[in-house]
PDB file of N, CA and C in Angstrom:
ATOM      1  N   MET A 389       0.852  -1.167   0.000  1.00  0.00           N
ATOM      2  CA  MET A 389       0.000   0.000   0.000  1.00  0.00           C
ATOM      3  C   MET A 389       0.898   1.229   0.000  1.00  0.00           C
ATOM      4  N   PRO A 390       0.537   2.209  -0.769  1.00  0.00           N
ATOM      5  CA  PRO A 390       1.343   3.426  -0.838  1.00  0.00           C
ATOM      6  C   PRO A 390       1.197   4.278   0.432  1.00  0.00           C
ATOM      7  N   ASP A 391       1.997   5.321   0.476  1.00  0.00           N
ATOM      8  CA  ASP A 391       1.865   6.283   1.561  1.00  0.00           C
ATOM      9  C   ASP A 391       0.502   6.965   1.458  1.00  0.00           C
ATOM     10  N   LEU A 392      -0.094   7.231   2.602  1.00  0.00           N
ATOM     11  CA  LEU A 392      -1.406   7.878   2.637  1.00  0.00           C
ATOM     12  C   LEU A 392      -1.298   9.201   3.357  1.00  0.00           C
ATOM     13  N   ARG A 393      -2.179  10.136   2.996  1.00  0.00           N
ATOM     14  CA  ARG A 393      -2.201  11.457   3.640  1.00  0.00           C
ATOM     15  C   ARG A 393      -3.632  11.969   3.695  1.00  0.00           C
ATOM     16  N   TRP A 394      -3.876  12.850   4.644  1.00  0.00           N
ATOM     17  CA  TRP A 394      -5.193  13.474   4.779  1.00  0.00           C
ATOM     18  C   TRP A 394      -5.257  14.712   3.899  1.00  0.00           C
ATOM     19  N   THR A 395      -6.363  14.863   3.144  1.00  0.00           N
ATOM     20  CA  THR A 395      -6.577  16.033   2.296  1.00  0.00           C
ATOM     21  C   THR A 395      -7.997  16.534   2.500  1.00  0.00           C
ATOM     22  N   GLU A 396      -8.240  17.758   2.090  1.00  0.00           N
ATOM     23  CA  GLU A 396      -9.593  18.317   2.134  1.00  0.00           C
ATOM     24  C   GLU A 396     -10.458  17.572   1.135  1.00  0.00           C
ATOM     25  N   GLY A 397     -11.617  17.149   1.574  1.00  0.00           N
ATOM     26  CA  GLY A 397     -12.564  16.467   0.702  1.00  0.00           C
ATOM     27  C   GLY A 397     -13.786  17.327   0.494  1.00  0.00           C
ATOM     28  N   PRO A 398     -14.787  16.785  -0.186  1.00  0.00           N
ATOM     29  CA  PRO A 398     -16.005  17.548  -0.421  1.00  0.00           C
ATOM     30  C   PRO A 398     -16.894  17.612   0.827  1.00  0.00           C
ATOM     31  N   VAL A 399     -17.713  18.612   0.889  1.00  0.00           N
ATOM     32  CA  VAL A 399     -18.787  18.753   1.887  1.00  0.00           C
ATOM     33  C   VAL A 399     -18.278  18.576   3.323  1.00  0.00           C
ATOM     34  N   HIS A 400     -17.313  19.379   3.716  1.00  0.00           N
ATOM     35  CA  HIS A 400     -16.818  19.398   5.101  1.00  0.00           C
ATOM     36  C   HIS A 400     -16.163  18.084   5.530  1.00  0.00           C
ATOM     37  N   CYS A 401     -15.643  17.316   4.607  1.00  0.00           N
ATOM     38  CA  CYS A 401     -14.984  16.047   4.925  1.00  0.00           C
ATOM     39  C   CYS A 401     -13.479  16.168   4.723  1.00  0.00           C
ATOM     40  N   THR A 402     -12.729  15.288   5.392  1.00  0.00           N
ATOM     41  CA  THR A 402     -11.306  15.122   5.105  1.00  0.00           C
ATOM     42  C   THR A 402     -11.129  13.682   4.646  1.00  0.00           C
ATOM     43  N   ASP A 403     -10.324  13.490   3.602  1.00  0.00           N
ATOM     44  CA  ASP A 403     -10.149  12.181   2.982  1.00  0.00           C
ATOM     45  C   ASP A 403      -8.744  11.647   3.220  1.00  0.00           C
ATOM     46  N   LEU A 404      -8.638  10.342   3.482  1.00  0.00           N
ATOM     47  CA  LEU A 404      -7.348   9.662   3.573  1.00  0.00           C
ATOM     48  C   LEU A 404      -7.081   9.066   2.194  1.00  0.00           C
ATOM     49  N   VAL A 405      -6.118   9.616   1.467  1.00  0.00           N
ATOM     50  CA  VAL A 405      -5.895   9.253   0.065  1.00  0.00           C
ATOM     51  C   VAL A 405      -4.449   8.841  -0.181  1.00  0.00           C
ATOM     52  N   ASP A 406      -4.252   8.127  -1.309  1.00  0.00           N
ATOM     53  CA  ASP A 406      -2.893   7.817  -1.752  1.00  0.00           C
ATOM     54  C   ASP A 406      -2.453   8.874  -2.762  1.00  0.00           C
ATOM     55  N   GLY A 407      -1.306   8.665  -3.375  1.00  0.00           N
ATOM     56  CA  GLY A 407      -0.759   9.630  -4.320  1.00  0.00           C
ATOM     57  C   GLY A 407      -1.589   9.839  -5.569  1.00  0.00           C
ATOM     58  N   THR A 408      -2.439   8.861  -5.917  1.00  0.00           N
ATOM     59  CA  THR A 408      -3.288   8.994  -7.106  1.00  0.00           C
ATOM     60  C   THR A 408      -4.641   9.608  -6.790  1.00  0.00           C
ATOM     61  N   GLY A 409      -4.921   9.834  -5.501  1.00  0.00           N
ATOM     62  CA  GLY A 409      -6.202  10.393  -5.100  1.00  0.00           C
ATOM     63  C   GLY A 409      -7.241   9.356  -4.717  1.00  0.00           C
ATOM     64  N   LYS A 410      -6.864   8.077  -4.728  1.00  0.00           N
ATOM     65  CA  LYS A 410      -7.803   7.025  -4.329  1.00  0.00           C
ATOM     66  C   LYS A 410      -8.107   7.173  -2.843  1.00  0.00           C
ATOM     67  N   VAL A 411      -9.392   7.185  -2.491  1.00  0.00           N
ATOM     68  CA  VAL A 411      -9.828   7.376  -1.109  1.00  0.00           C
ATOM     69  C   VAL A 411      -9.892   6.029  -0.392  1.00  0.00           C
ATOM     70  N   PHE A 412      -9.219   5.931   0.752  1.00  0.00           N
ATOM     71  CA  PHE A 412      -9.236   4.727   1.576  1.00  0.00           C
ATOM     72  C   PHE A 412     -10.162   4.893   2.772  1.00  0.00           C
ATOM     73  N   GLY A 413     -10.395   6.115   3.179  1.00  0.00           N
ATOM     74  CA  GLY A 413     -11.285   6.411   4.289  1.00  0.00           C
ATOM     75  C   GLY A 413     -11.514   7.910   4.350  1.00  0.00           C
ATOM     76  N   TYR A 414     -12.486   8.322   5.137  1.00  0.00           N
ATOM     77  CA  TYR A 414     -12.742   9.747   5.282  1.00  0.00           C
ATOM     78  C   TYR A 414     -13.452  10.020   6.590  1.00  0.00           C
ATOM     79  N   VAL A 415     -13.461  11.302   6.976  1.00  0.00           N
ATOM     80  CA  VAL A 415     -14.094  11.754   8.208  1.00  0.00           C
ATOM     81  C   VAL A 415     -15.016  12.904   7.846  1.00  0.00           C
ATOM     82  N   GLY A 416     -16.236  12.851   8.371  1.00  0.00           N
ATOM     83  CA  GLY A 416     -17.199  13.909   8.104  1.00  0.00           C
ATOM     84  C   GLY A 416     -18.109  14.123   9.295  1.00  0.00           C
ATOM     85  N   PRO A 417     -18.859  15.227   9.275  1.00  0.00           N
ATOM     86  CA  PRO A 417     -19.732  15.547  10.392  1.00  0.00           C
ATOM     87  C   PRO A 417     -20.942  14.618  10.479  1.00  0.00           C
ATOM     88  N   CYS A 418     -21.434  14.416  11.699  1.00  0.00           N
ATOM     89  CA  CYS A 418     -22.665  13.677  11.926  1.00  0.00           C
ATOM     90  C   CYS A 418     -23.326  14.264  13.179  1.00  0.00           C
ATOM     91  N   ALA A 419     -24.514  13.814  13.513  1.00  0.00           N
ATOM     92  CA  ALA A 419     -25.246  14.361  14.653  1.00  0.00           C
ATOM     93  C   ALA A 419     -24.483  14.198  15.966  1.00  0.00           C
ATOM     94  N   ALA A 420     -23.708  13.129  16.106  1.00  0.00           N
ATOM     95  CA  ALA A 420     -22.988  12.851  17.354  1.00  0.00           C
ATOM     96  C   ALA A 420     -21.624  13.537  17.413  1.00  0.00           C
ATOM     97  N   GLY A 421     -21.206  14.227  16.375  1.00  0.00           N
ATOM     98  CA  GLY A 421     -19.888  14.868  16.323  1.00  0.00           C
ATOM     99  C   GLY A 421     -19.245  14.634  14.977  1.00  0.00           C
ATOM    100  N   MET A 422     -18.375  13.631  14.903  1.00  0.00           N
ATOM    101  CA  MET A 422     -17.698  13.289  13.652  1.00  0.00           C
ATOM    102  C   MET A 422     -17.810  11.790  13.425  1.00  0.00           C
ATOM    103  N   ARG A 423     -17.920  11.397  12.168  1.00  0.00           N
ATOM    104  CA  ARG A 423     -18.009   9.987  11.811  1.00  0.00           C
ATOM    105  C   ARG A 423     -16.835   9.630  10.921  1.00  0.00           C
ATOM    106  N   GLY A 424     -16.142   8.547  11.280  1.00  0.00           N
ATOM    107  CA  GLY A 424     -15.057   8.035  10.460  1.00  0.00           C
ATOM    108  C   GLY A 424     -15.571   6.897   9.593  1.00  0.00           C
ATOM    109  N   TYR A 425     -15.214   6.910   8.325  1.00  0.00           N
ATOM    110  CA  TYR A 425     -15.637   5.888   7.370  1.00  0.00           C
ATOM    111  C   TYR A 425     -14.413   5.203   6.777  1.00  0.00           C
ATOM    112  N   VAL A 426     -14.495   3.906   6.557  1.00  0.00           N
ATOM    113  CA  VAL A 426     -13.472   3.161   5.831  1.00  0.00           C
ATOM    114  C   VAL A 426     -14.168   2.563   4.617  1.00  0.00           C
ATOM    115  N   VAL A 427     -13.644   2.845   3.437  1.00  0.00           N
ATOM    116  CA  VAL A 427     -14.278   2.352   2.218  1.00  0.00           C
ATOM    117  C   VAL A 427     -13.873   0.910   1.955  1.00  0.00           C
ATOM    118  N   GLN A 428     -14.698   0.178   1.227  1.00  0.00           N
ATOM    119  CA  GLN A 428     -14.391  -1.209   0.883  1.00  0.00           C
ATOM    120  C   GLN A 428     -13.351  -1.225  -0.221  1.00  0.00           C
ATOM    121  N   SER A 429     -12.348  -2.059  -0.050  1.00  0.00           N
ATOM    122  CA  SER A 429     -11.307  -2.199  -1.059  1.00  0.00           C
ATOM    123  C   SER A 429     -11.666  -3.351  -1.983  1.00  0.00           C
ATOM    124  N   GLY A 430     -11.578  -3.130  -3.276  1.00  0.00           N
ATOM    125  CA  GLY A 430     -11.874  -4.184  -4.236  1.00  0.00           C
ATOM    126  C   GLY A 430     -10.854  -5.304  -4.216  1.00  0.00           C
ATOM    127  N   SER A 431      -9.680  -5.053  -3.622  1.00  0.00           N
ATOM    128  CA  SER A 431      -8.634  -6.072  -3.617  1.00  0.00           C
ATOM    129  C   SER A 431      -8.626  -6.909  -2.342  1.00  0.00           C
ATOM    130  N   GLU A 432      -9.514  -6.619  -1.387  1.00  0.00           N
ATOM    131  CA  GLU A 432      -9.548  -7.402  -0.150  1.00  0.00           C
ATOM    132  C   GLU A 432     -10.152  -8.777  -0.402  1.00  0.00           C
ATOM    133  N   TRP A 433      -9.555  -9.782   0.197  1.00  0.00           N
ATOM    134  CA  TRP A 433     -10.141 -11.118   0.133  1.00  0.00           C
ATOM    135  C   TRP A 433      -9.956 -11.819   1.461  1.00  0.00           C
ATOM    136  N   PRO A 434     -10.982 -12.273   2.094  1.00  0.00           N
ATOM    137  CA  PRO A 434     -12.364 -12.083   1.643  1.00  0.00           C
ATOM    138  C   PRO A 434     -12.765 -10.616   1.767  1.00  0.00           C
ATOM    139  N   PRO A 435     -13.663 -10.176   0.897  1.00  0.00           N
ATOM    140  CA  PRO A 435     -14.056  -8.766   0.930  1.00  0.00           C
ATOM    141  C   PRO A 435     -14.748  -8.414   2.243  1.00  0.00           C
ATOM    142  N   ARG A 436     -14.430  -7.248   2.762  1.00  0.00           N
ATOM    143  CA  ARG A 436     -15.075  -6.743   3.965  1.00  0.00           C
ATOM    144  C   ARG A 436     -15.916  -5.537   3.592  1.00  0.00           C
ATOM    145  N   PRO A 437     -17.067  -5.392   4.219  1.00  0.00           N
ATOM    146  CA  PRO A 437     -17.901  -4.229   3.896  1.00  0.00           C
ATOM    147  C   PRO A 437     -17.266  -2.943   4.412  1.00  0.00           C
ATOM    148  N   ALA A 438     -17.734  -1.851   3.875  1.00  0.00           N
ATOM    149  CA  ALA A 438     -17.312  -0.563   4.391  1.00  0.00           C
ATOM    150  C   ALA A 438     -17.705  -0.486   5.864  1.00  0.00           C
ATOM    151  N   ALA A 439     -17.027   0.349   6.622  1.00  0.00           N
ATOM    152  CA  ALA A 439     -17.300   0.451   8.053  1.00  0.00           C
ATOM    153  C   ALA A 439     -17.335   1.914   8.458  1.00  0.00           C
ATOM    154  N   PHE A 440     -18.013   2.201   9.577  1.00  0.00           N
ATOM    155  CA  PHE A 440     -17.995   3.552  10.119  1.00  0.00           C
ATOM    156  C   PHE A 440     -18.150   3.496  11.630  1.00  0.00           C
ATOM    157  N   ALA A 441     -17.724   4.581  12.275  1.00  0.00           N
ATOM    158  CA  ALA A 441     -17.861   4.713  13.725  1.00  0.00           C
ATOM    159  C   ALA A 441     -17.955   6.196  14.066  1.00  0.00           C
ATOM    160  N   ASP A 442     -18.814   6.517  15.027  1.00  0.00           N
ATOM    161  CA  ASP A 442     -18.993   7.904  15.466  1.00  0.00           C
ATOM    162  C   ASP A 442     -18.009   8.242  16.580  1.00  0.00           C
ATOM    163  N   HIS A 443     -17.537   9.494  16.565  1.00  0.00           N
ATOM    164  CA  HIS A 443     -16.579   9.978  17.558  1.00  0.00           C
ATOM    165  C   HIS A 443     -16.946  11.412  17.920  1.00  0.00           C
ATOM    166  N   SER A 444     -16.517  11.840  19.091  1.00  0.00           N
ATOM    167  CA  SER A 444     -16.841  13.199  19.531  1.00  0.00           C
ATOM    168  C   SER A 444     -15.941  14.253  18.878  1.00  0.00           C
ATOM    169  N   ALA A 445     -14.771  13.849  18.386  1.00  0.00           N
ATOM    170  CA  ALA A 445     -13.827  14.798  17.795  1.00  0.00           C
ATOM    171  C   ALA A 445     -13.249  14.258  16.491  1.00  0.00           C
ATOM    172  N   ALA A 446     -12.857  15.173  15.615  1.00  0.00           N
ATOM    173  CA  ALA A 446     -12.297  14.790  14.318  1.00  0.00           C
ATOM    174  C   ALA A 446     -10.990  14.016  14.469  1.00  0.00           C
ATOM    175  N   ASP A 447     -10.145  14.405  15.420  1.00  0.00           N
ATOM    176  CA  ASP A 447      -8.875  13.703  15.614  1.00  0.00           C
ATOM    177  C   ASP A 447      -9.102  12.241  15.986  1.00  0.00           C
ATOM    178  N   ALA A 448     -10.079  11.980  16.838  1.00  0.00           N
ATOM    179  CA  ALA A 448     -10.395  10.599  17.231  1.00  0.00           C
ATOM    180  C   ALA A 448     -10.922   9.812  16.040  1.00  0.00           C
ATOM    181  N   ALA A 449     -11.759  10.440  15.223  1.00  0.00           N
ATOM    182  CA  ALA A 449     -12.299   9.769  14.037  1.00  0.00           C
ATOM    183  C   ALA A 449     -11.186   9.461  13.045  1.00  0.00           C
ATOM    184  N   ARG A 450     -10.258  10.411  12.846  1.00  0.00           N
ATOM    185  CA  ARG A 450      -9.129  10.163  11.929  1.00  0.00           C
ATOM    186  C   ARG A 450      -8.237   9.038  12.446  1.00  0.00           C
ATOM    187  N   ALA A 451      -7.986   9.003  13.755  1.00  0.00           N
ATOM    188  CA  ALA A 451      -7.171   7.927  14.330  1.00  0.00           C
ATOM    189  C   ALA A 451      -7.843   6.573  14.117  1.00  0.00           C
ATOM    190  N   TRP A 452      -9.169   6.518  14.263  1.00  0.00           N
ATOM    191  CA  TRP A 452      -9.903   5.272  14.042  1.00  0.00           C
ATOM    192  C   TRP A 452      -9.789   4.834  12.581  1.00  0.00           C
ATOM    193  N   VAL A 453      -9.967   5.779  11.645  1.00  0.00           N
ATOM    194  CA  VAL A 453      -9.863   5.467  10.216  1.00  0.00           C
ATOM    195  C   VAL A 453      -8.455   4.940   9.904  1.00  0.00           C
ATOM    196  N   GLU A 454      -7.427   5.609  10.406  1.00  0.00           N
ATOM    197  CA  GLU A 454      -6.052   5.162  10.161  1.00  0.00           C
ATOM    198  C   GLU A 454      -5.829   3.744  10.680  1.00  0.00           C
ATOM    199  N   ALA A 455      -6.333   3.451  11.878  1.00  0.00           N
ATOM    200  CA  ALA A 455      -6.169   2.114  12.463  1.00  0.00           C
ATOM    201  C   ALA A 455      -6.911   1.057  11.655  1.00  0.00           C
ATOM    202  N   GLU A 456      -8.127   1.350  11.215  1.00  0.00           N
ATOM    203  CA  GLU A 456      -8.909   0.391  10.428  1.00  0.00           C
ATOM    204  C   GLU A 456      -8.278   0.145   9.063  1.00  0.00           C
ATOM    205  N   VAL A 457      -7.822   1.198   8.402  1.00  0.00           N
ATOM    206  CA  VAL A 457      -7.170   1.039   7.100  1.00  0.00           C
ATOM    207  C   VAL A 457      -5.891   0.218   7.269  1.00  0.00           C
ATOM    208  N   SER A 458      -5.124   0.496   8.315  1.00  0.00           N
ATOM    209  CA  SER A 458      -3.896  -0.266   8.579  1.00  0.00           C
ATOM    210  C   SER A 458      -4.193  -1.735   8.833  1.00  0.00           C
ATOM    211  N   ALA A 459      -5.252  -2.017   9.574  1.00  0.00           N
ATOM    212  CA  ALA A 459      -5.616  -3.400   9.887  1.00  0.00           C
ATOM    213  C   ALA A 459      -6.025  -4.174   8.638  1.00  0.00           C
ATOM    214  N   ARG A 460      -6.594  -3.492   7.663  1.00  0.00           N
ATOM    215  CA  ARG A 460      -7.045  -4.155   6.432  1.00  0.00           C
ATOM    216  C   ARG A 460      -5.945  -4.288   5.398  1.00  0.00           C
ATOM    217  N   ALA A 461      -4.853  -3.566   5.563  1.00  0.00           N
ATOM    218  CA  ALA A 461      -3.798  -3.516   4.546  1.00  0.00           C
ATOM    219  C   ALA A 461      -2.971  -4.802   4.531  1.00  0.00           C
ATOM    220  N   PHE A 462      -2.513  -5.186   3.331  1.00  0.00           N
ATOM    221  CA  PHE A 462      -1.644  -6.343   3.172  1.00  0.00           C
ATOM    222  C   PHE A 462      -0.205  -5.990   3.527  1.00  0.00           C
ATOM    223  N   ARG A 463       0.175  -4.751   3.281  1.00  0.00           N
ATOM    224  CA  ARG A 463       1.512  -4.263   3.574  1.00  0.00           C
ATOM    225  C   ARG A 463       1.401  -3.140   4.602  1.00  0.00           C
ATOM    226  N   PRO A 464       2.477  -2.820   5.297  1.00  0.00           N
ATOM    227  CA  PRO A 464       2.421  -1.725   6.275  1.00  0.00           C
ATOM    228  C   PRO A 464       1.986  -0.412   5.629  1.00  0.00           C
ATOM    229  N   VAL A 465       1.229   0.353   6.368  1.00  0.00           N
ATOM    230  CA  VAL A 465       0.730   1.645   5.908  1.00  0.00           C
ATOM    231  C   VAL A 465       1.530   2.741   6.579  1.00  0.00           C
ATOM    232  N   ARG A 466       1.875   3.757   5.809  1.00  0.00           N
ATOM    233  CA  ARG A 466       2.555   4.923   6.382  1.00  0.00           C
ATOM    234  C   ARG A 466       1.681   6.144   6.141  1.00  0.00           C
ATOM    235  N   ILE A 467       1.339   6.827   7.224  1.00  0.00           N
ATOM    236  CA  ILE A 467       0.548   8.049   7.136  1.00  0.00           C
ATOM    237  C   ILE A 467       1.517   9.222   7.121  1.00  0.00           C
ATOM    238  N   ILE A 468       1.467  10.009   6.064  1.00  0.00           N
ATOM    239  CA  ILE A 468       2.337  11.165   5.919  1.00  0.00           C
ATOM    240  C   ILE A 468       1.670  12.346   6.618  1.00  0.00           C
ATOM    241  N   ARG A 469       2.346  12.918   7.580  1.00  0.00           N
ATOM    242  CA  ARG A 469       1.850  14.095   8.310  1.00  0.00           C
ATOM    243  C   ARG A 469       2.479  15.326   7.682  1.00  0.00           C
ATOM    244  N   GLU A 470       1.650  16.191   7.147  1.00  0.00           N
ATOM    245  CA  GLU A 470       2.143  17.390   6.487  1.00  0.00           C
ATOM    246  C   GLU A 470       1.765  18.625   7.274  1.00  0.00           C
ATOM    247  N   ALA A 471       2.613  19.622   7.233  1.00  0.00           N
ATOM    248  CA  ALA A 471       2.271  20.898   7.833  1.00  0.00           C
ATOM    249  C   ALA A 471       1.078  21.475   7.071  1.00  0.00           C
ATOM    250  N   GLY A 472       0.113  21.993   7.778  1.00  0.00           N
ATOM    251  CA  GLY A 472      -1.057  22.559   7.131  1.00  0.00           C
ATOM    252  C   GLY A 472      -2.078  21.509   6.737  1.00  0.00           C
ATOM    253  N   ALA A 473      -1.970  20.294   7.267  1.00  0.00           N
ATOM    254  CA  ALA A 473      -2.942  19.240   6.964  1.00  0.00           C
ATOM    255  C   ALA A 473      -4.313  19.648   7.489  1.00  0.00           C
ATOM    256  N   PRO A 474      -5.376  19.159   6.868  1.00  0.00           N
ATOM    257  CA  PRO A 474      -6.726  19.546   7.278  1.00  0.00           C
ATOM    258  C   PRO A 474      -7.012  19.218   8.743  1.00  0.00           C
ATOM    259  N   VAL A 475      -7.687  20.114   9.393  1.00  0.00           N
ATOM    260  CA  VAL A 475      -8.144  19.890  10.766  1.00  0.00           C
ATOM    261  C   VAL A 475      -9.612  20.244  10.780  1.00  0.00           C
ATOM    262  N   SER A 476     -10.458  19.256  10.952  1.00  0.00           N
ATOM    263  CA  SER A 476     -11.901  19.499  10.943  1.00  0.00           C
ATOM    264  C   SER A 476     -12.371  19.970  12.293  1.00  0.00           C
TER     265      SER A 476
END
């Protein structure tokens, strides 16, 4: 799996993407605070459905997304932390 980084997404969301822009997960607002989503990967076997979890803060939701994406990955995942990265 390539290096992943958080970027600004549509509609008040932040997306966890690779260098080509493929989205592996994202964080967006919900009634309970923030919701972290992990998208289904077409290369997973056996395939796992997309997942989500509600959190009170965006940082907690992003940490959950990073952990879930890492757990599903075949190879180690590296999250690139950039100055000026989105903070929801």
